Coordinates of C-alpha atoms in Angstrom, one line a residue:
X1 CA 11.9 -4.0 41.8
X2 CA 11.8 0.0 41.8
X3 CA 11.5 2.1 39.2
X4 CA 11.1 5.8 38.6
X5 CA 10.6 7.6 35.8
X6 CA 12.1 11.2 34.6
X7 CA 11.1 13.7 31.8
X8 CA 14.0 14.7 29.6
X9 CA 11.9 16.5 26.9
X10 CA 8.8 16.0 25.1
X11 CA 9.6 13.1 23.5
X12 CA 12.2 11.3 25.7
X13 CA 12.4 9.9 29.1
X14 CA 14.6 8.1 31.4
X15 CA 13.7 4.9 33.2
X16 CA 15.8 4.4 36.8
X17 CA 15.3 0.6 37.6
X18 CA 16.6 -1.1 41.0
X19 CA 16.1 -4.7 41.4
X20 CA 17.1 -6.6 44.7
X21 CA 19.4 -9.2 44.1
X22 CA 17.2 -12.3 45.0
X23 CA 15.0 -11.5 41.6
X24 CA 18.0 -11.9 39.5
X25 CA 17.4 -16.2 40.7
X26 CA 15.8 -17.2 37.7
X27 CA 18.2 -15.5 35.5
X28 CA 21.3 -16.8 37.5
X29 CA 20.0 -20.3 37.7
X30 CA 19.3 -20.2 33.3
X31 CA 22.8 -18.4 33.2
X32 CA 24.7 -22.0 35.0
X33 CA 22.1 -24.2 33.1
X34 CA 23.2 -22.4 29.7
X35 CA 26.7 -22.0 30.5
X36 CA 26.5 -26.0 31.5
X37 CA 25.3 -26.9 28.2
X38 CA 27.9 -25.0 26.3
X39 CA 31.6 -25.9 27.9
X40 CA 33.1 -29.1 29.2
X41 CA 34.9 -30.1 32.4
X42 CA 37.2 -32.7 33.0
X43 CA 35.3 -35.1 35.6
X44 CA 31.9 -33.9 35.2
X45 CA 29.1 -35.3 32.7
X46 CA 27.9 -32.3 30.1
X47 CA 25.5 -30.0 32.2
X48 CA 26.1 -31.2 35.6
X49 CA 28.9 -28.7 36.5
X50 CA 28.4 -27.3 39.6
X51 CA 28.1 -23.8 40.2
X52 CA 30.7 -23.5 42.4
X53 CA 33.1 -25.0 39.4
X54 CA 31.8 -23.0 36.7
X55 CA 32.2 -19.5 38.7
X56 CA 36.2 -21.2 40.1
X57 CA 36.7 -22.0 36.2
X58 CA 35.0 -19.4 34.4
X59 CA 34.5 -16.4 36.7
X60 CA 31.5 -15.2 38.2
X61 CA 31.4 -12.5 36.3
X62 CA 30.6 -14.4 32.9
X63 CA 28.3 -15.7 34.9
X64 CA 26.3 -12.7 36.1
X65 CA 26.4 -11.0 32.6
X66 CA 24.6 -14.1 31.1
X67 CA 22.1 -13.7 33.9
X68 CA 21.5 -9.6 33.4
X69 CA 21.6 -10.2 29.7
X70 CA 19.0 -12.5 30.2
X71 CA 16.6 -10.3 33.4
X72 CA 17.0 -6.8 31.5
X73 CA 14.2 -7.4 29.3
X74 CA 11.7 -8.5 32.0
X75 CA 12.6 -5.5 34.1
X76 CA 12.3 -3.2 31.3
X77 CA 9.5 -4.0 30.4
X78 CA 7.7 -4.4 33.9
X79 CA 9.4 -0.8 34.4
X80 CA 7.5 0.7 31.1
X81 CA 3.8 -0.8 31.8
X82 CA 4.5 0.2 35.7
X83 CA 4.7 3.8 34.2
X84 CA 2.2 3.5 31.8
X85 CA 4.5 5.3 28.7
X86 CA 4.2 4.3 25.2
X87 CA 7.2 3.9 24.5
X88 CA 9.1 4.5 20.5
X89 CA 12.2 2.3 19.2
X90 CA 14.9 0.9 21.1
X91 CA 15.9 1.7 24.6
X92 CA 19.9 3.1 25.6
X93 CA 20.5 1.3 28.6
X94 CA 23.6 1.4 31.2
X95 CA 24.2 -0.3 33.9
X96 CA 25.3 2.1 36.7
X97 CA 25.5 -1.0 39.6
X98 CA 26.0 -4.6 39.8
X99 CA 26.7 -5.5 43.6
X100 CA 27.1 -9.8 43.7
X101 CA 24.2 -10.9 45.7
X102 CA 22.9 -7.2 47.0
X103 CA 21.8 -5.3 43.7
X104 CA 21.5 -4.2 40.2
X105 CA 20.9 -1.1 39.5
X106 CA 20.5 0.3 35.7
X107 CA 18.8 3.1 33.3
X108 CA 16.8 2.9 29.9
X109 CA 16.5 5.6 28.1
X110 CA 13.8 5.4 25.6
X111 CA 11.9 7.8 23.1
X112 CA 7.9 7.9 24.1
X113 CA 4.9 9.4 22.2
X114 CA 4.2 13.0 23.1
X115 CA 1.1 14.1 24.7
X116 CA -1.0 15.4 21.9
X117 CA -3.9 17.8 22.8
X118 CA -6.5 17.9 19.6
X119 CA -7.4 21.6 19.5
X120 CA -11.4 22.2 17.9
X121 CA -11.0 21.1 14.3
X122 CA -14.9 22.1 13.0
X123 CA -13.5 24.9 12.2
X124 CA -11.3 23.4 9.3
X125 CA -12.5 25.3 6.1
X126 CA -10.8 24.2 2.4
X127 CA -11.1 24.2 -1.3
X128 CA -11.0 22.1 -4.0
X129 CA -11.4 21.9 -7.7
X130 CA -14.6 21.9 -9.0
X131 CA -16.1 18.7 -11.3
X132 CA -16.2 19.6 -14.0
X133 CA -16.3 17.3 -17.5
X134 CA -16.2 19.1 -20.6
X135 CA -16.9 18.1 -24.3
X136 CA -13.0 18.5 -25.0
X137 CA -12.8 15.5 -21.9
X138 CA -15.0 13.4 -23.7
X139 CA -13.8 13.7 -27.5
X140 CA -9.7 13.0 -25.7
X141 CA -11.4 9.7 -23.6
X142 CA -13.3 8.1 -26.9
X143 CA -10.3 9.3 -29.1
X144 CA -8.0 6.8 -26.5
X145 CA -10.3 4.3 -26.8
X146 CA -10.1 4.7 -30.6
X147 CA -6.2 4.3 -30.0
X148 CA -6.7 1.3 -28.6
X149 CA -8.6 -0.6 -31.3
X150 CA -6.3 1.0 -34.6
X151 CA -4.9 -1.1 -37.4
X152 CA -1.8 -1.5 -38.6
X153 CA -1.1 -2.0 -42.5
X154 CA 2.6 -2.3 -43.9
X155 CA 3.0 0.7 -46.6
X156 CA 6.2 1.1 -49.0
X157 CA 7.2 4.8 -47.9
X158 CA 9.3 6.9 -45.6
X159 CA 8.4 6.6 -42.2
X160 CA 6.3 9.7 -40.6
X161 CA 5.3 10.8 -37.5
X162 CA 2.3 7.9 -35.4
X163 CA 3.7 5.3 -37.7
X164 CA 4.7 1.6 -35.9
X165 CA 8.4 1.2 -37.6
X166 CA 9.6 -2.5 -36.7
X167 CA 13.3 -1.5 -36.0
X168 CA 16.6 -3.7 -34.9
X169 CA 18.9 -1.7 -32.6
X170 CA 22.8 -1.9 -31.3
X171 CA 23.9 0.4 -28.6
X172 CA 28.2 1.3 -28.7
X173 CA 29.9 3.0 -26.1
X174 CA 33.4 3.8 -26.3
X175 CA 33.0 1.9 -29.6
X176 CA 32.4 -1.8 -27.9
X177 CA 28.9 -2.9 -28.4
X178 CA 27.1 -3.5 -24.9
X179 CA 26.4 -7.4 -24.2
X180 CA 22.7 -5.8 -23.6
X181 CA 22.5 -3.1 -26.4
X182 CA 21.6 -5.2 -29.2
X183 CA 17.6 -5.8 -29.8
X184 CA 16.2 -7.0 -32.9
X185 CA 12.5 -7.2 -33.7
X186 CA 11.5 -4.1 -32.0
X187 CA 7.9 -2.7 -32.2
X188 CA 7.8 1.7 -32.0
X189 CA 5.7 4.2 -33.0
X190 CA 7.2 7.2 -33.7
X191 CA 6.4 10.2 -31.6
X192 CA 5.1 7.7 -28.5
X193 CA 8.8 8.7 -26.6
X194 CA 8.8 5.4 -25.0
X195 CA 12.6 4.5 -26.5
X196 CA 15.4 6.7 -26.8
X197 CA 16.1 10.3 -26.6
X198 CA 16.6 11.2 -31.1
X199 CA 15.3 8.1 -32.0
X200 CA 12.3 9.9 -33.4
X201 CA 14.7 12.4 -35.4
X202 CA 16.7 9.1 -36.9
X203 CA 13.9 7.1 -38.0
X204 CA 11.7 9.5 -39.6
X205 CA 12.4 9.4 -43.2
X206 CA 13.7 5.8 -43.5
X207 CA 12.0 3.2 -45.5
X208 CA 12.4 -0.5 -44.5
X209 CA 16.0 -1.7 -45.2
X210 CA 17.0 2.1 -44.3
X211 CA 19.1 2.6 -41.1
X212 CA 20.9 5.8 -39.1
X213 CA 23.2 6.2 -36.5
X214 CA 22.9 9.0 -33.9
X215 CA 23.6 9.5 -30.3
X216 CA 21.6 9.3 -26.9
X217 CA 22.3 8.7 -23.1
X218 CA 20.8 4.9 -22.3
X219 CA 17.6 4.7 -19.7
X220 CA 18.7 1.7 -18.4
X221 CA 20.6 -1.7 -18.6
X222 CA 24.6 -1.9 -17.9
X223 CA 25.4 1.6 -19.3
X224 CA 22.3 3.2 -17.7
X225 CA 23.1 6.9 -18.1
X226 CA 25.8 7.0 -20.3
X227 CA 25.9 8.1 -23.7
X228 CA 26.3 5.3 -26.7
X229 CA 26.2 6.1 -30.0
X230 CA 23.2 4.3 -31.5
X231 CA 22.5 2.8 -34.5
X232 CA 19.0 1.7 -35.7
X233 CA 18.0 0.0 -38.6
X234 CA 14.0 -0.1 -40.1
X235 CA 12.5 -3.3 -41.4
X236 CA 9.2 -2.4 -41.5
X237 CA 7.2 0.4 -41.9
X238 CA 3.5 0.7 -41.4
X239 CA 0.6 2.9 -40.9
X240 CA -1.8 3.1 -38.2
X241 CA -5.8 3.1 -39.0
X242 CA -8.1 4.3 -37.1
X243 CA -11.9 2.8 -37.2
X244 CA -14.5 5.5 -37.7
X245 CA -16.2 7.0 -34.9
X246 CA -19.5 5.7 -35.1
X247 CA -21.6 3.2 -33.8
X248 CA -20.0 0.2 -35.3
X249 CA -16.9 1.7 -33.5
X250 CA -19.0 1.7 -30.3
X251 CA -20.4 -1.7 -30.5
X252 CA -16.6 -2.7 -31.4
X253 CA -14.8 -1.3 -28.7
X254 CA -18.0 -1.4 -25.5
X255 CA -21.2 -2.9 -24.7
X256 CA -23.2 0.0 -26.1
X257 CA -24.9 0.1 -29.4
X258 CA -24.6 3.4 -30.1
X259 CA -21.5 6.3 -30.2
X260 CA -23.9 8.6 -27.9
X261 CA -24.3 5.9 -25.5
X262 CA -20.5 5.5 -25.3
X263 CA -19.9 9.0 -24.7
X264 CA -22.8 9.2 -22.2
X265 CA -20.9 6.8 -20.3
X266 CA -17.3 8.3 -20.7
X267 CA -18.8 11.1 -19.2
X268 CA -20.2 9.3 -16.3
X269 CA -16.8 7.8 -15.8
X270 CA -14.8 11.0 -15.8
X271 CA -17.2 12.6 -13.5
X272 CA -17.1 9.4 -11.2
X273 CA -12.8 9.6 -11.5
X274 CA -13.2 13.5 -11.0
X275 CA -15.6 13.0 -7.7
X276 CA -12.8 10.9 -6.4
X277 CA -9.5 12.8 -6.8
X278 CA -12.1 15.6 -5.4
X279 CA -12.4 13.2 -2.2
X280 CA -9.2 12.5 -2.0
X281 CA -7.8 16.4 -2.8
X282 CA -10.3 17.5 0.5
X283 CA -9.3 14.8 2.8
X284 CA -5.1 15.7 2.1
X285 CA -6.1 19.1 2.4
X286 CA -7.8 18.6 5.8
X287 CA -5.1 17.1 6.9
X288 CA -2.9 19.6 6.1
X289 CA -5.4 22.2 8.0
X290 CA -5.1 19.7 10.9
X291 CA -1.6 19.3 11.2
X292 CA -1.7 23.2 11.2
X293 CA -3.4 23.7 14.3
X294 CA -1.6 20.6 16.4
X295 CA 1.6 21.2 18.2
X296 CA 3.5 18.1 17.7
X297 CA 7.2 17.4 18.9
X298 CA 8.9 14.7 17.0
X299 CA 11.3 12.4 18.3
X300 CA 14.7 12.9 16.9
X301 CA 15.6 9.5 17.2
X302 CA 12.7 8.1 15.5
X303 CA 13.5 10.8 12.9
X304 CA 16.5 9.7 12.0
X305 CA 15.7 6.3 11.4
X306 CA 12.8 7.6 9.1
X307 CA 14.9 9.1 7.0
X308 CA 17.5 6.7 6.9
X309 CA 14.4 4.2 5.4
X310 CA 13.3 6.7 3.1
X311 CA 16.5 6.8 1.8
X312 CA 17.4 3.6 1.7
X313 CA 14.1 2.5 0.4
X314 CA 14.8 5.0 -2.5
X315 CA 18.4 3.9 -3.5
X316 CA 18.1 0.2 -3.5
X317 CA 14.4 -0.5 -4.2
X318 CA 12.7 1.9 -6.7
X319 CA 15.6 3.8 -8.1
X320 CA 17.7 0.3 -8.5
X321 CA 14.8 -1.1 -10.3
X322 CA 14.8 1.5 -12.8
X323 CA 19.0 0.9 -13.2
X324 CA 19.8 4.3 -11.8
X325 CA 21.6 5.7 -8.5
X326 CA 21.0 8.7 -6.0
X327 CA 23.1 11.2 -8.3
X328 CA 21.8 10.0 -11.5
X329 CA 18.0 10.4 -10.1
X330 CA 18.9 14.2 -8.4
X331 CA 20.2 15.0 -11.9
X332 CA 17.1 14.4 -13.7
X333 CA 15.1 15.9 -10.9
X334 CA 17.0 18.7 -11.2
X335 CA 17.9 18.9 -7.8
X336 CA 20.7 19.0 -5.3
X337 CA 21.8 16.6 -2.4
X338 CA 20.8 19.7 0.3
X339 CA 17.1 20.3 -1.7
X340 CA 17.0 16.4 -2.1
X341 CA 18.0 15.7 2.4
X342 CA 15.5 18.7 3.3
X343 CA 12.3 17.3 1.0
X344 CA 12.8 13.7 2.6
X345 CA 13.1 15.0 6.2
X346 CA 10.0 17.6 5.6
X347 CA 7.8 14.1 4.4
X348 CA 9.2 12.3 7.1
X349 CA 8.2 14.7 9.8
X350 CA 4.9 14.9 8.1
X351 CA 4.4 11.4 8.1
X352 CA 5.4 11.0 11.8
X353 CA 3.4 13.7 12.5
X354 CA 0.5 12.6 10.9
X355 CA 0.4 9.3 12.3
X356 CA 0.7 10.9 15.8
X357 CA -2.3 13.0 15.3
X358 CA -4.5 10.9 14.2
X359 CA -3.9 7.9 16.5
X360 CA -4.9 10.4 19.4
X361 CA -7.8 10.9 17.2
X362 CA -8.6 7.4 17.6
X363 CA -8.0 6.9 21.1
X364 CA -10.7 10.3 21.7
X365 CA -12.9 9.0 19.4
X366 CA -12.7 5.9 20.4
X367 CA -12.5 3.8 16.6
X368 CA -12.5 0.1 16.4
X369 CA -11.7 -1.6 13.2
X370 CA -14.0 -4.6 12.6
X371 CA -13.1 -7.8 9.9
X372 CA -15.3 -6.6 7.4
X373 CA -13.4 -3.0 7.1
X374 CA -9.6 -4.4 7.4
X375 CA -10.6 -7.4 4.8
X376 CA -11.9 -4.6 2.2
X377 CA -8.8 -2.7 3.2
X378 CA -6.4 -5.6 3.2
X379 CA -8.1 -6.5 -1.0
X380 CA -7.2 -3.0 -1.6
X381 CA -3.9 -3.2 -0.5
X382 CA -3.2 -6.2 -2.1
X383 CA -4.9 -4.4 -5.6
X384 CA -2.4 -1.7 -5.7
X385 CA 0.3 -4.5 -4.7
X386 CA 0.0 -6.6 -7.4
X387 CA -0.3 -9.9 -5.2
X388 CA -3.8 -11.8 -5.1
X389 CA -5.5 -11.2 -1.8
X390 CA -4.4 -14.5 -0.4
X391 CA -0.8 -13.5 -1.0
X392 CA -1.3 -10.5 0.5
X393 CA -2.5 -11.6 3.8
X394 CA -0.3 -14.4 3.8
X395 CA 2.7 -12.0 3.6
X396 CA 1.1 -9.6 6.4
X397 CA 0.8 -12.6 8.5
X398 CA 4.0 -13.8 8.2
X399 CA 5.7 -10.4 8.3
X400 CA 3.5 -9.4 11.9
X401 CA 2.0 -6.3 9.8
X402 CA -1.5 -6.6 10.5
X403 CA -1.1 -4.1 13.2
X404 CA 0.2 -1.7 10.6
X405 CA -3.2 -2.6 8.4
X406 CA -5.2 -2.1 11.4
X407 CA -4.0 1.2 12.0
X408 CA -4.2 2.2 8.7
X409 CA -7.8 1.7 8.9
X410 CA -8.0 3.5 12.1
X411 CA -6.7 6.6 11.2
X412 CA -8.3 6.6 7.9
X413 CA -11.6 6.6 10.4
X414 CA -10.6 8.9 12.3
X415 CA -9.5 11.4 9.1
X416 CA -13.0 10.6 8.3
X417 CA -14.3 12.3 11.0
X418 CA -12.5 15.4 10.6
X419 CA -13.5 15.6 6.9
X420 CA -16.7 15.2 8.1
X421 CA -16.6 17.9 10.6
X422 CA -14.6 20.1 8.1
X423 CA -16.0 22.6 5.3
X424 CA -15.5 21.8 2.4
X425 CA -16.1 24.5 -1.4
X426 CA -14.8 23.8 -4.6
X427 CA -13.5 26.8 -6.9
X428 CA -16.9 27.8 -7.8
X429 CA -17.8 28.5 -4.0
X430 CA -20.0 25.7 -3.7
X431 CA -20.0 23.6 -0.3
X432 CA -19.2 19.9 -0.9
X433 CA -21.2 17.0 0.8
X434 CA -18.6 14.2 0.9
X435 CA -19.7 11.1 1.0
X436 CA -16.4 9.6 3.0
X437 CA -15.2 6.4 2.5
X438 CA -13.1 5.6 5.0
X439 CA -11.1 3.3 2.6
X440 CA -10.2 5.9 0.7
X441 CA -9.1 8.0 3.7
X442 CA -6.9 5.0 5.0
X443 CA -5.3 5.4 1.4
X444 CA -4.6 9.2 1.6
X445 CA -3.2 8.9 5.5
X446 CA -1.0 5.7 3.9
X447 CA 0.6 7.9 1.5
X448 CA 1.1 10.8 3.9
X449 CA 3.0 8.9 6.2
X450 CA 4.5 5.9 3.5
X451 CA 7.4 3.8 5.4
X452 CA 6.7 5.9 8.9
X453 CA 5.4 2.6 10.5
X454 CA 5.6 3.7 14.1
X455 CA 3.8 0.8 15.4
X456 CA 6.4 -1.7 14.1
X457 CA 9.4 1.1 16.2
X458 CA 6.5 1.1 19.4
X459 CA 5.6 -3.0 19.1
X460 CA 9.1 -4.5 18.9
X461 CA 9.8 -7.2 21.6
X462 CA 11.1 -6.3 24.8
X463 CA 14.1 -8.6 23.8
X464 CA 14.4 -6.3 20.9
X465 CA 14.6 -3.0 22.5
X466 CA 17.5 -4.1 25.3
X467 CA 20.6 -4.7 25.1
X468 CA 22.7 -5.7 28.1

């Protein structure tokens, strides 16, 4: 076999391929022994046709394409290691000559990672917020907390503003009640917004047995965003108590004895929630500064399909889980289809772009990722999933995705070391000594470049990527 490779752009190149006729045997003699197993001739047992039959009876040529189909893999991918590209996606190829017993002759065109240079990055200066907790932080953090542990007590009045009304609802539009607009039972408190648009308005002032009607567009269920005209009835009013802020309240709601010891600890736990959105605010920021100075072109084919995932993604996972389409979303984002197409192809170039850069990064660096770091990643993961850890990694496993952890990892190493390099003030002008945790950095380069998985386009099987 010959091969040659030629440049097209940055991003793309062609593969010429020439293989002499006598390394297509293997493929021709699978091509008869499939082909035997699959048809029937009078005379002969099941798969001991001869060749010379099957080729009078069902052409040569059914033959050969079964035998390419099967050879154009091998070639192709003998072809890309010959070459030494790194290759992205799924090849084109064509087959420009097929000469019975002399030659076959094709091309594979393929998208390939750019060459990245990775210009001096010490230089990388940013800023980020200062910590700072204030007395206002702490008095809002123990006041939730006070939330939390509040009474309720039925009372025989009108309903006002923080009280939890129990309330039955039925939902009409077009004047038929919706199969799923009728609740009964329902537990609200009024001005928490976590029901209908008016709801506030219409139960405010009711005692129990009271009811109003009034109108509002439905978040969800079978007439998500229409409007239904409403009516909601109050069984139950009561009031909400909260327990005094003291140190009772302290050894109530914490391990603490006293109300000072509580807030010395709220404070310690802002500070250490403010060091880490600190952390994680430099290391985007870096990256941004990085990104800067790098000159990276970005495969349009690869592009495409990372768009077409981000938008998929959107419509039938997250925006059909909350019961709402493309336009309904746009509408409450108050945007257009245009603004909507050029924000998801800005993050998808970012995200390809990012996971470019840094995987150079590794490669110069030269970052491994041991078991201990991708098993504290792979528990994080699964955290933020929802799944135990053991679901987790069973579900990587079966889904071939711990290449995708491992490169998480890897490039939230080598992030590390350019956060590391970088200089980093807050607002006040004071230089920041991060204490990196790579983790965290595999977090931030996860959400730059969510659903880019460029390892998964570059690791698919040769039999994959051709197609006769």
């Amino acid at each position: 076999m010959k091969s040659a490779v030629e440049t097209l752009n940055p991003t793309r190149v062609r593969l010429s391929i020439e293989v002499p006729f006598e390394e297509l045997k293997d493929s021709l003699d699978a091509a008869y022994k499939k082909i035997n197993q699959q048809v029937t001739v009078k005379g002969f047992r099941k798969g001991k046709i001869p060749a010379r039959v099957i080729d009078q009876r069902f052409g040569r040529g059914a033959v050969l394409e079964e035998a390419v189909n099967d050879a154009l893999p091998k070639f192709y991918t003998e072809a890309v290691n010959e070459a030494e590209i790194d290759v992205l996606g799924q090849p084109e190829v064509d087959i420009t000559e097929l000469k019975d017993g002399e030659t076959l002759n094709f091309t594979a065109e393929v998208d390939v990672r750019p060459t990245i240079e990775i210009p001096d990055y010490s230089g990388i200066e940013v800023e980020v917020d200062a910590v700072e907790v204030t007395d206002e932080d702490i008095e809002k953090s123990v006041e939730q907390l006070r939330e939390r542990f509040a009474s309720t007590s039925p009372v025989e009045r009108a309903a006002e503003d923080g009280d939890v009304v129990t309330i039955d609802l039925e939902a009409k539009v077009d004047g038929e009640v919706l199969e799923d607009g009728v609740a009964s039972g329902v537990s609200y408190t009024i001005g928490s917004g976590e029901l209908l648009d008016g709801i506030d308005d219409a139960v405010k002032g009711l005692e129990a047995g009271g009811e109003a009607t009034f109108t509002s567009e439905l978040k969800g269920g079978s007439a998500a965003g229409k409007e239904a005209e409403v009516t909601v009835k109050v069984t139950q009013v009561a009031a909400r108590e909260l327990p005094a802020l003291d140190d009772e309240f302290a050894q109530l709601a914490s391990e603490f004895d006293t109300l000072d010891e509580l807030k010395a600890d709220s404070r310690k736990r802002l500070e250490n929630m403010k060091q880490y959105d600190q952390a994680t605010q430099a290391q985007e920021r870096v990256l941004e500064k990085l990104l800067e100075l790098v000159e990276v072109p970005v495969p349009e084919k690869l592009l495409e399909d990372e768009i077409n995932t981000r938008k998929h993604n959107l419509e039938h996972h997250q925006l059909g889980q909350m019961g709402l389409d493309l336009e309904k979303y746009l509408e409450i984002q108050g945007k257009t289809a245009e603004e909507f197409d050029t924000e998801t192809k800005d993050a998808a170039v970012k995200g390809i772009k990012t996971q470019f850069v840094l995987d150079e990064l590794v490669k110069r660096e030269k970052l491994n990722v041991n078991q201990e770091e991708l098993t504290e990643h792979l528990m994080r993961r699964a955290a933020s999933s929802g799944m135990s850890p053991d679901q987790f990694a069973q579900a990587v496993v079966e889904g071939g995705q711990v290449p995708l952890l491992v490169g998480e990892v890897a490039r939230g190493k080598a992030l590390a070391v350019v956060v590391e390099a970088a200089t980093v003030k807050d607002t006040n002008g004071e230089v920041i000594d991060l204490d990196d945790d790579e983790d965290e950095t595999a977090e931030t380069v996860q959400a730059a470049s969510e659903e880019t998985p460029v390892e998964d386009k570059a690791e698919d099987t040769a039999e994959d990527k051709t197609e006769a």
